[in-house]
CSV table of C-alpha atoms and ligand atoms in Angstrom, one decimal:
chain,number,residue,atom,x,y,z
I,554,UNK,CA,14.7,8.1,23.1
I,555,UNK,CA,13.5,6.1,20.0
I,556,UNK,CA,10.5,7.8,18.1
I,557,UNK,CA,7.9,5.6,17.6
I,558,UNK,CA,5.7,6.5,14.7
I,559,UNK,CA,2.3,7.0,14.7
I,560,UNK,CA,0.7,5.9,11.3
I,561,UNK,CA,-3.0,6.9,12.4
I,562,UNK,CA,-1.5,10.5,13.1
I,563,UNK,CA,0.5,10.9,9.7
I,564,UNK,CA,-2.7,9.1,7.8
I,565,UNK,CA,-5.2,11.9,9.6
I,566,UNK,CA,-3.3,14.9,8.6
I,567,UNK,CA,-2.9,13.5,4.9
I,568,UNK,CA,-6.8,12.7,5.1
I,569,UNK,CA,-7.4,16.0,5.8
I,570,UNK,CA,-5.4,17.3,3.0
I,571,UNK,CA,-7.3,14.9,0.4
I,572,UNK,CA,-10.3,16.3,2.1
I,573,UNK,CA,-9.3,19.8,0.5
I,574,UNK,CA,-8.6,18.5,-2.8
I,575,UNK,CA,-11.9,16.7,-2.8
I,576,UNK,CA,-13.4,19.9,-1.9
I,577,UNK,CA,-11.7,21.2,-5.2
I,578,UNK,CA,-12.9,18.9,-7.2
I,579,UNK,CA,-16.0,19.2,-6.2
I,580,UNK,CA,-15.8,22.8,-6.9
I,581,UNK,CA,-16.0,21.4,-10.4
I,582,UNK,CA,-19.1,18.5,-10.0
I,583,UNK,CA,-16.6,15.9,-9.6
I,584,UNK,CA,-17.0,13.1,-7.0
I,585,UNK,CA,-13.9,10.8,-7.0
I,586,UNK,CA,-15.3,7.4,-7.0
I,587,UNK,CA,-13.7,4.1,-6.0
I,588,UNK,CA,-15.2,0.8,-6.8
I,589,UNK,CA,-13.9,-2.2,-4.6
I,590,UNK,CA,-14.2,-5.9,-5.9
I,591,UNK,CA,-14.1,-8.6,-3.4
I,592,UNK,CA,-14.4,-12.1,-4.9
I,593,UNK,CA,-13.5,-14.3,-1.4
I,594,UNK,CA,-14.8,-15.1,1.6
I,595,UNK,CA,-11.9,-14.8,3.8
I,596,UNK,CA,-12.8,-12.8,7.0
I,597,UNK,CA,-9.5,-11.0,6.6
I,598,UNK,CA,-10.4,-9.8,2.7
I,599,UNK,CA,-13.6,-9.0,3.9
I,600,UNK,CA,-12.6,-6.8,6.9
I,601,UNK,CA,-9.6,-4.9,4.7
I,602,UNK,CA,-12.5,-4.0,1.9
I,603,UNK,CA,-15.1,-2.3,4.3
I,604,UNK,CA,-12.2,-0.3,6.2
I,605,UNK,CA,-11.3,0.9,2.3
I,606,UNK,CA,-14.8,1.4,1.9
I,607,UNK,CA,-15.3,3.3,5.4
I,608,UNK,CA,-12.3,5.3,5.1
I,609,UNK,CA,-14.1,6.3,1.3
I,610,UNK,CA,-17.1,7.7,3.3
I,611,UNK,CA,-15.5,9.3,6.0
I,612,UNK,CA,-13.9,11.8,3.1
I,613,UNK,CA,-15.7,12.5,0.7
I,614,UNK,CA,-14.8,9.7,-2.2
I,615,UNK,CA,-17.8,7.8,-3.7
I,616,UNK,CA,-17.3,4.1,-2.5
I,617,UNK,CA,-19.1,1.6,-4.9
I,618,UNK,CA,-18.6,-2.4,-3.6
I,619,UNK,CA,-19.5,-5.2,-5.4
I,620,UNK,CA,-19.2,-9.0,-4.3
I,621,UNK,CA,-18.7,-11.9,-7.1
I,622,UNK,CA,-19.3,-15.0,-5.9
I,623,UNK,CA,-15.9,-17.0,-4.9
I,624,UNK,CA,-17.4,-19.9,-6.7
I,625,UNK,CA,-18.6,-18.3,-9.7
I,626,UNK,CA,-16.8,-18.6,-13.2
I,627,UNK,CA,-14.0,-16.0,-13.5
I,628,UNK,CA,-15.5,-14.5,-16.5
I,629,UNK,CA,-17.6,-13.1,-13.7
I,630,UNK,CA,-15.1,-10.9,-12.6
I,631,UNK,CA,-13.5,-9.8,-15.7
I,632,UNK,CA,-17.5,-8.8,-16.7
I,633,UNK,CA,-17.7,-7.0,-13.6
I,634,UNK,CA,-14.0,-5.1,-14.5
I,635,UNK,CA,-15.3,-4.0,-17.6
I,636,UNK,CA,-18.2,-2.5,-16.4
I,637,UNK,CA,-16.4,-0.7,-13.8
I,638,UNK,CA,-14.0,0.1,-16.6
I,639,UNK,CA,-16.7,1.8,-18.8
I,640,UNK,CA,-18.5,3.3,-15.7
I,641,UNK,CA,-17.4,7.3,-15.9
I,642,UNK,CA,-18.4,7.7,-12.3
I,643,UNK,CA,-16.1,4.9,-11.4
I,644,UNK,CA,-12.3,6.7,-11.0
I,645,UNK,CA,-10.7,3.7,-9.2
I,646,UNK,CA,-10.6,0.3,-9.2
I,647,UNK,CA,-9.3,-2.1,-6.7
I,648,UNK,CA,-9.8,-5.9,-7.2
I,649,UNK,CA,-9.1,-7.1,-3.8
I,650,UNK,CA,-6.3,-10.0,-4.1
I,651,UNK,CA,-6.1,-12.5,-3.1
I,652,UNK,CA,-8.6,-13.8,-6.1
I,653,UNK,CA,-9.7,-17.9,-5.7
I,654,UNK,CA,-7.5,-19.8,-8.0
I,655,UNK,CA,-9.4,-20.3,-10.6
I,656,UNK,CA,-8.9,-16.7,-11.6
I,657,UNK,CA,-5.7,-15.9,-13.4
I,658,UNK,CA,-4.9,-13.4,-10.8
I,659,UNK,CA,-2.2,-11.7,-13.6
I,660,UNK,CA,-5.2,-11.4,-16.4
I,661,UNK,CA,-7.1,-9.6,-13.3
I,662,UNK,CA,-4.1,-7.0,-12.8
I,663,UNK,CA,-4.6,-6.3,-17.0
I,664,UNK,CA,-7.7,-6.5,-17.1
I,665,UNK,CA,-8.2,-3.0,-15.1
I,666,UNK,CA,-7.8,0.4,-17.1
I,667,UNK,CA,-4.4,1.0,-16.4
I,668,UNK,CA,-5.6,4.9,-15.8
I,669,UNK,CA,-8.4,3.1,-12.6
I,670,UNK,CA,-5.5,1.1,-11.4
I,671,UNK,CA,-5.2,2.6,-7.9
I,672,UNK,CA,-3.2,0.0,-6.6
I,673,UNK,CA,-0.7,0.7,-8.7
I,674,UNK,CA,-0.3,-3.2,-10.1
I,675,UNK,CA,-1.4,-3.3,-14.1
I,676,UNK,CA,1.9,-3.7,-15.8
I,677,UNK,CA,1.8,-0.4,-17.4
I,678,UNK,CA,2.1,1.4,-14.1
I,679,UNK,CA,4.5,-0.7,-12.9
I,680,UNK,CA,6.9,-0.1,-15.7
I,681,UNK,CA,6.1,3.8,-15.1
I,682,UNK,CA,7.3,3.2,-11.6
I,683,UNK,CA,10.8,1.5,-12.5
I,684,UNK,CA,11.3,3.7,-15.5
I,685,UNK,CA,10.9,6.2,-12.9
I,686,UNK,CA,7.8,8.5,-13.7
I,687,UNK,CA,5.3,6.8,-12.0
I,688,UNK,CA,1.4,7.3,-12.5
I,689,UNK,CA,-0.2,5.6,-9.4
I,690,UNK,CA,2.6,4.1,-6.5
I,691,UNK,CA,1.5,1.4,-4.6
I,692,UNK,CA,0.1,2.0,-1.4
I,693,UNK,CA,1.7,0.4,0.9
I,694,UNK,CA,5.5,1.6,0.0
I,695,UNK,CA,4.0,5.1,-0.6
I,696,UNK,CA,2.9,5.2,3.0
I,697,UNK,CA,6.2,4.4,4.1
I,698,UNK,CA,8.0,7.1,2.0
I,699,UNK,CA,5.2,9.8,3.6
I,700,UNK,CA,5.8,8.2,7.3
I,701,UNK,CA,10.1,8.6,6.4
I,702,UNK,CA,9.3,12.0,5.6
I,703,UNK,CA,6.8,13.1,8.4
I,704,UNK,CA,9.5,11.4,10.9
I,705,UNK,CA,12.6,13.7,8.8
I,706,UNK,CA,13.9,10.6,7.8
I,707,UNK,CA,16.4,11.7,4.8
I,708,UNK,CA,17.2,8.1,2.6
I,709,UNK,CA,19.6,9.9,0.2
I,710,UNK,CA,23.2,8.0,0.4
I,711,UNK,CA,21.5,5.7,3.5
I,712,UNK,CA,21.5,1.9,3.5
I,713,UNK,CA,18.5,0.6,3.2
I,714,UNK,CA,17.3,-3.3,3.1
I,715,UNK,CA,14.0,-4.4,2.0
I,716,UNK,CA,13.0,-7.9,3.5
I,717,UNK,CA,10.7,-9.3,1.4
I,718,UNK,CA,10.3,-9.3,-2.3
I,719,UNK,CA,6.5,-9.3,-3.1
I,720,UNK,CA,4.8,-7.7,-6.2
I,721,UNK,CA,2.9,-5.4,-3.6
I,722,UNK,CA,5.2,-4.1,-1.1
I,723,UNK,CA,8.9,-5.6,-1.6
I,724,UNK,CA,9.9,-4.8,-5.2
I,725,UNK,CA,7.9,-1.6,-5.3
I,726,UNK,CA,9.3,0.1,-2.1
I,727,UNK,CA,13.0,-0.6,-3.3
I,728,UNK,CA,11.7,0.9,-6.6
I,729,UNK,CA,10.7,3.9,-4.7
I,730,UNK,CA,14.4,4.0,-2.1
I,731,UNK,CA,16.5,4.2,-5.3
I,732,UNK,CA,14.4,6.7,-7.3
I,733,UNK,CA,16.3,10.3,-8.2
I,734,UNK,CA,14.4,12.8,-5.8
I,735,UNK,CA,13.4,13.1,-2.9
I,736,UNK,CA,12.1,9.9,-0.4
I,737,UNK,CA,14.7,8.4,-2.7
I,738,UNK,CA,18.1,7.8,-3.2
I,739,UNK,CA,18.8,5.1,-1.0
I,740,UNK,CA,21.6,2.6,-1.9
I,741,UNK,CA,19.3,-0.4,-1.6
I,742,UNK,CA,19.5,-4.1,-1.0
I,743,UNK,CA,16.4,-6.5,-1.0
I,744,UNK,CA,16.4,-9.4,1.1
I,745,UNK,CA,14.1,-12.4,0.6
I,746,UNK,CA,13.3,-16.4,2.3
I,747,UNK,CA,16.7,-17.6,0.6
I,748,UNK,CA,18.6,-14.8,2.0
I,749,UNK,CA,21.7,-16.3,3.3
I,750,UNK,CA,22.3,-14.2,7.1
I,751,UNK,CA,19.4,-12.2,6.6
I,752,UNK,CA,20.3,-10.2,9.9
I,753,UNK,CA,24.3,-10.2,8.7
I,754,UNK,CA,22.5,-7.9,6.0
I,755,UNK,CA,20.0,-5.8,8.5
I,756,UNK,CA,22.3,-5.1,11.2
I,757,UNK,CA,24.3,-2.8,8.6
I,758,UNK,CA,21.5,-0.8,7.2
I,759,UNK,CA,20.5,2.4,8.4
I,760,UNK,CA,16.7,1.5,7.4
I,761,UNK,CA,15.4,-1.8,7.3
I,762,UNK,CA,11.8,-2.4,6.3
I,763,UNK,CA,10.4,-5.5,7.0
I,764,UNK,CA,7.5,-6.6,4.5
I,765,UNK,CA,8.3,-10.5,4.5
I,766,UNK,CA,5.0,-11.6,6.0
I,767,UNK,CA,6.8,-14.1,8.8
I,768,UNK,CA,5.8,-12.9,12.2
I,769,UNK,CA,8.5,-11.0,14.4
I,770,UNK,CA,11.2,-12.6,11.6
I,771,UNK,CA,13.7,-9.9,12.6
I,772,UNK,CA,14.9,-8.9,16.5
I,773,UNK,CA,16.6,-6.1,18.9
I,774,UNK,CA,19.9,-8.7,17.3
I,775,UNK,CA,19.4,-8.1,14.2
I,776,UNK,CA,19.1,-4.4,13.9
I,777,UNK,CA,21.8,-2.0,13.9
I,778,UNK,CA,21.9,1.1,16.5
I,779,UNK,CA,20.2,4.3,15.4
I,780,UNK,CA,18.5,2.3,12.7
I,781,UNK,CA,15.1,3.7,11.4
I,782,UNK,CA,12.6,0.2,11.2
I,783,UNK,CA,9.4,0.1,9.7
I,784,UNK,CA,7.1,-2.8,9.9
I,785,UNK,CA,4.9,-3.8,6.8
I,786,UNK,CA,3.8,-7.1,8.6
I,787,UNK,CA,0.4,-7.5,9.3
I,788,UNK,CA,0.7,-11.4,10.8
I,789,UNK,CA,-2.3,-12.8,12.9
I,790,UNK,CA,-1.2,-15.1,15.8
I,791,UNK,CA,-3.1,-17.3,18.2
I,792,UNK,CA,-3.3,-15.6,21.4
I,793,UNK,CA,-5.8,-15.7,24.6
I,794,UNK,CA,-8.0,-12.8,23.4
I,795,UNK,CA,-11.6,-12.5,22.8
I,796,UNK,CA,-10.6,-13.2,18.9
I,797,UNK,CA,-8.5,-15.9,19.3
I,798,UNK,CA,-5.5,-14.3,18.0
I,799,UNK,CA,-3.8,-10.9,17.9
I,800,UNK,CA,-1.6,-8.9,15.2
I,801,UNK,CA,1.9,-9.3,15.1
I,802,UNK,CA,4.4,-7.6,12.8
I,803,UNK,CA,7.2,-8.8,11.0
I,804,UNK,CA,9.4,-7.1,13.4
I,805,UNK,CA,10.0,-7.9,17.5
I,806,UNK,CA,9.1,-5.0,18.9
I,807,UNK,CA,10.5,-4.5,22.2
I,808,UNK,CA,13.6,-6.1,21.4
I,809,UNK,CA,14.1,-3.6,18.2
I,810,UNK,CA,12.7,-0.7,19.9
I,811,UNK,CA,16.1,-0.8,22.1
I,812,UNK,CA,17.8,0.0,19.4
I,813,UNK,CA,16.3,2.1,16.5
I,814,UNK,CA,16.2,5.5,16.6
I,815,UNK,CA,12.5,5.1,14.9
I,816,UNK,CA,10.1,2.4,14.7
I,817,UNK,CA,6.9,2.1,13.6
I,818,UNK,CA,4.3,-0.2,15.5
I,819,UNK,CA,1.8,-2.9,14.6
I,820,UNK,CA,-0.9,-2.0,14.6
I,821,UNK,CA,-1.3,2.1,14.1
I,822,UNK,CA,1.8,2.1,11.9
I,823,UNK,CA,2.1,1.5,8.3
I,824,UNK,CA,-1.9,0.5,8.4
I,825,UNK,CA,-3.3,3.5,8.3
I,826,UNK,CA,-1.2,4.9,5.5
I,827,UNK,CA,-1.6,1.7,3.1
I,828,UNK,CA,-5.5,3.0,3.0
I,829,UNK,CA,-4.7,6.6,3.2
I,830,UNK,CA,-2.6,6.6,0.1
I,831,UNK,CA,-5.1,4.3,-1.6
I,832,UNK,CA,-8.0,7.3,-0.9
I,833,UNK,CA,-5.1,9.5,-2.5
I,834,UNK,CA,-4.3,7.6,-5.7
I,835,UNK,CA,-8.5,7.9,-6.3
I,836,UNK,CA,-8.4,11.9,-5.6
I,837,UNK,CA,-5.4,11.4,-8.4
I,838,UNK,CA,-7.2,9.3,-10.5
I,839,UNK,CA,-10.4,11.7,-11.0
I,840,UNK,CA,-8.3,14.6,-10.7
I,841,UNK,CA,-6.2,13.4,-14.1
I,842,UNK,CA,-9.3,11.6,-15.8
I,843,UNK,CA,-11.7,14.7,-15.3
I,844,UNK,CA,-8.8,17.3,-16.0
I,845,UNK,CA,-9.0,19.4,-12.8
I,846,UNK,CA,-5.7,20.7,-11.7
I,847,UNK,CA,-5.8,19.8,-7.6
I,848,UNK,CA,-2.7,20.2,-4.9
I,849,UNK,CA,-1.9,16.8,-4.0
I,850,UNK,CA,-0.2,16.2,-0.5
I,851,UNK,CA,3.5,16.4,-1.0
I,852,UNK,CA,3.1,16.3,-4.8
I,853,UNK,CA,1.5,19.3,-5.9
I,854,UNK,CA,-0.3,19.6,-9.4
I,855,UNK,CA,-0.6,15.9,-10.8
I,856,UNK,CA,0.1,15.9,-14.5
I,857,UNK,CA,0.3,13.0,-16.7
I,858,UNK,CA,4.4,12.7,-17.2
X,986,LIG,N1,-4.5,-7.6,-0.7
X,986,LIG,C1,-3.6,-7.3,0.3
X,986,LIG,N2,-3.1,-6.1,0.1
X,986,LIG,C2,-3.7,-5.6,-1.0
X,986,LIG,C3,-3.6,-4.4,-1.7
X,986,LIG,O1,-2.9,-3.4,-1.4
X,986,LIG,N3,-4.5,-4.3,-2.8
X,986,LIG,C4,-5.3,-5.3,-3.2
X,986,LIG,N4,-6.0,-5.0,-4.3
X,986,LIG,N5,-5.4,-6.4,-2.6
X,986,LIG,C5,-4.6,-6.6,-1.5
């Protein structure tokens, strides 16, 4: 019988565990706040930013959206980072990406107090991750390592293969597989569009995420027996539906789910998680800016390293 993981579930338990922590902190007058840029008007931006802003509500964090005009200059922007920078009720900050191109997109990334970078994406924190003593993990591969764990996947001494080799998912969750610790040490290989035999390379691992952003790229064929697959891609297709389209993932489902052991689907998989841990990097953030010593889920006590 192949498990098939249910993000929404692991998300709602992990929810509820922020839920505590937020309780603690406001035990001590502290709302966690989380301020959410969106400078685009694509539908899909827009829809991802009120789910981060609902999922805020439904827990307890302070959500605090502003809108800069797609069109405007992109001093408009950095103007609106710096306030959110010097705004003490403000604990997080999440520029949603991506920006129009006018905006340097990697002067965005610096421009956010490396301490309200809840994404995990200003160079600072991204060194802490590969140096291995990491402040804020990205959310999306720390949803996957919290989804291995609640499914009693152990990655120490497993193969694992990364397809895909973005800044936001790719190179941070092999960071993450070949970390000392737990969730970790994984003997990791990351895959990518100029991948020569990409499933030659799959079909040997014993856990193959798939975060390339090409729908159903990888097949029943292509994946090894027993394998543990989880799907990153979020891919809309045209379909006969009310919408005009429908979500694929990166991953053929049916075929796959004939031979993993696991598998996550799309949607109700890694979703949930990628704005579950983003609620939990806030709680993180306020609990280390305002000093208050909170249990965080499956981390304990967060400390500056
Ligand atoms: N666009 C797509 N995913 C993300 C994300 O995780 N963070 C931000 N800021 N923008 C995104």
């Amino acid at each position: 019988m192949t498990h098939v993981l249910d993000g929404n579930a692991v998300g709602d338990r992990i929810r509820g565990e922020l839920a505590d922590c937020i309780d603690e902190l406001a035990a001590e007058g502290v709302t966690p706040g989380l301020a959410t840029v969106l400078m685009s008007d694509d539908p899909a931006s827009e829809t991802y930013v009120s789910m981060k802003a609902r999922a805020c509500e439904e827990v307890g964090i302070e959500g605090i959206h502003h809108e800069v005009d797609p069109d405007a200059p992109a001093e408009e922007l950095f103007e609106t980072v710096d306030r959110l920078n010097d705004d003490p009720a403000v604990h997080g900050i999440l520029v949603q990406m991506p920006v129009p191109d006018h905006v340097d997109k990697r002067r965005v990334l610096r421009s956010i107090d490396p301490g309200k970078d809840v994404d995990g994406f200003h160079p600072e924190n991204v060194g802490r991750l590969v140096a291995g003593h990491p402040r804020f993990k990205p959310c999306t591969p720390h949803g996957v390592q919290l989804l291995l764990e609640a499914a009693d996947v152990d990655t120490e001494g497993k193969d694992a293969v990364v397809v895909g080799r973005s800044d936001i998912v790719g190179k941070p969750m092999a960071n993450l597989l070949i970390q000392k610790g737990p969730g970790g040490n994984a003997t990791t290989t990351i895959c990518h569009s100029r991948t020569d035999d990409l499933g030659a390379k799959t079909r040997e691992a014993d856990v193959v995420i798939a975060a390339a952003g090409y729908p159903e790229l990888i097949d029943g064929s292509m994946i090894g027996e027993g394998a543990v697959v989880i799907d990153v891609g979020v891919n809309r297709v045209e379909a006969d539906t009310e919408k005009g389209y429908e979500l694929v993932g990166d991953v053929e489902f049916e075929s796959a789910k004939e031979k993993a052991s696991v598998i996550t689907p799309v949607p109700g998989g890694v979703g949930p998680m990628t704005i579950t841990m983003l609620l939990y990097n806030t709680v993180k953030a306020a609990a280390l800016r305002e000093g208050v010593a909170v249990s965080l889920p499956g981390e304990g006590r967060p400390v500056e390293p």
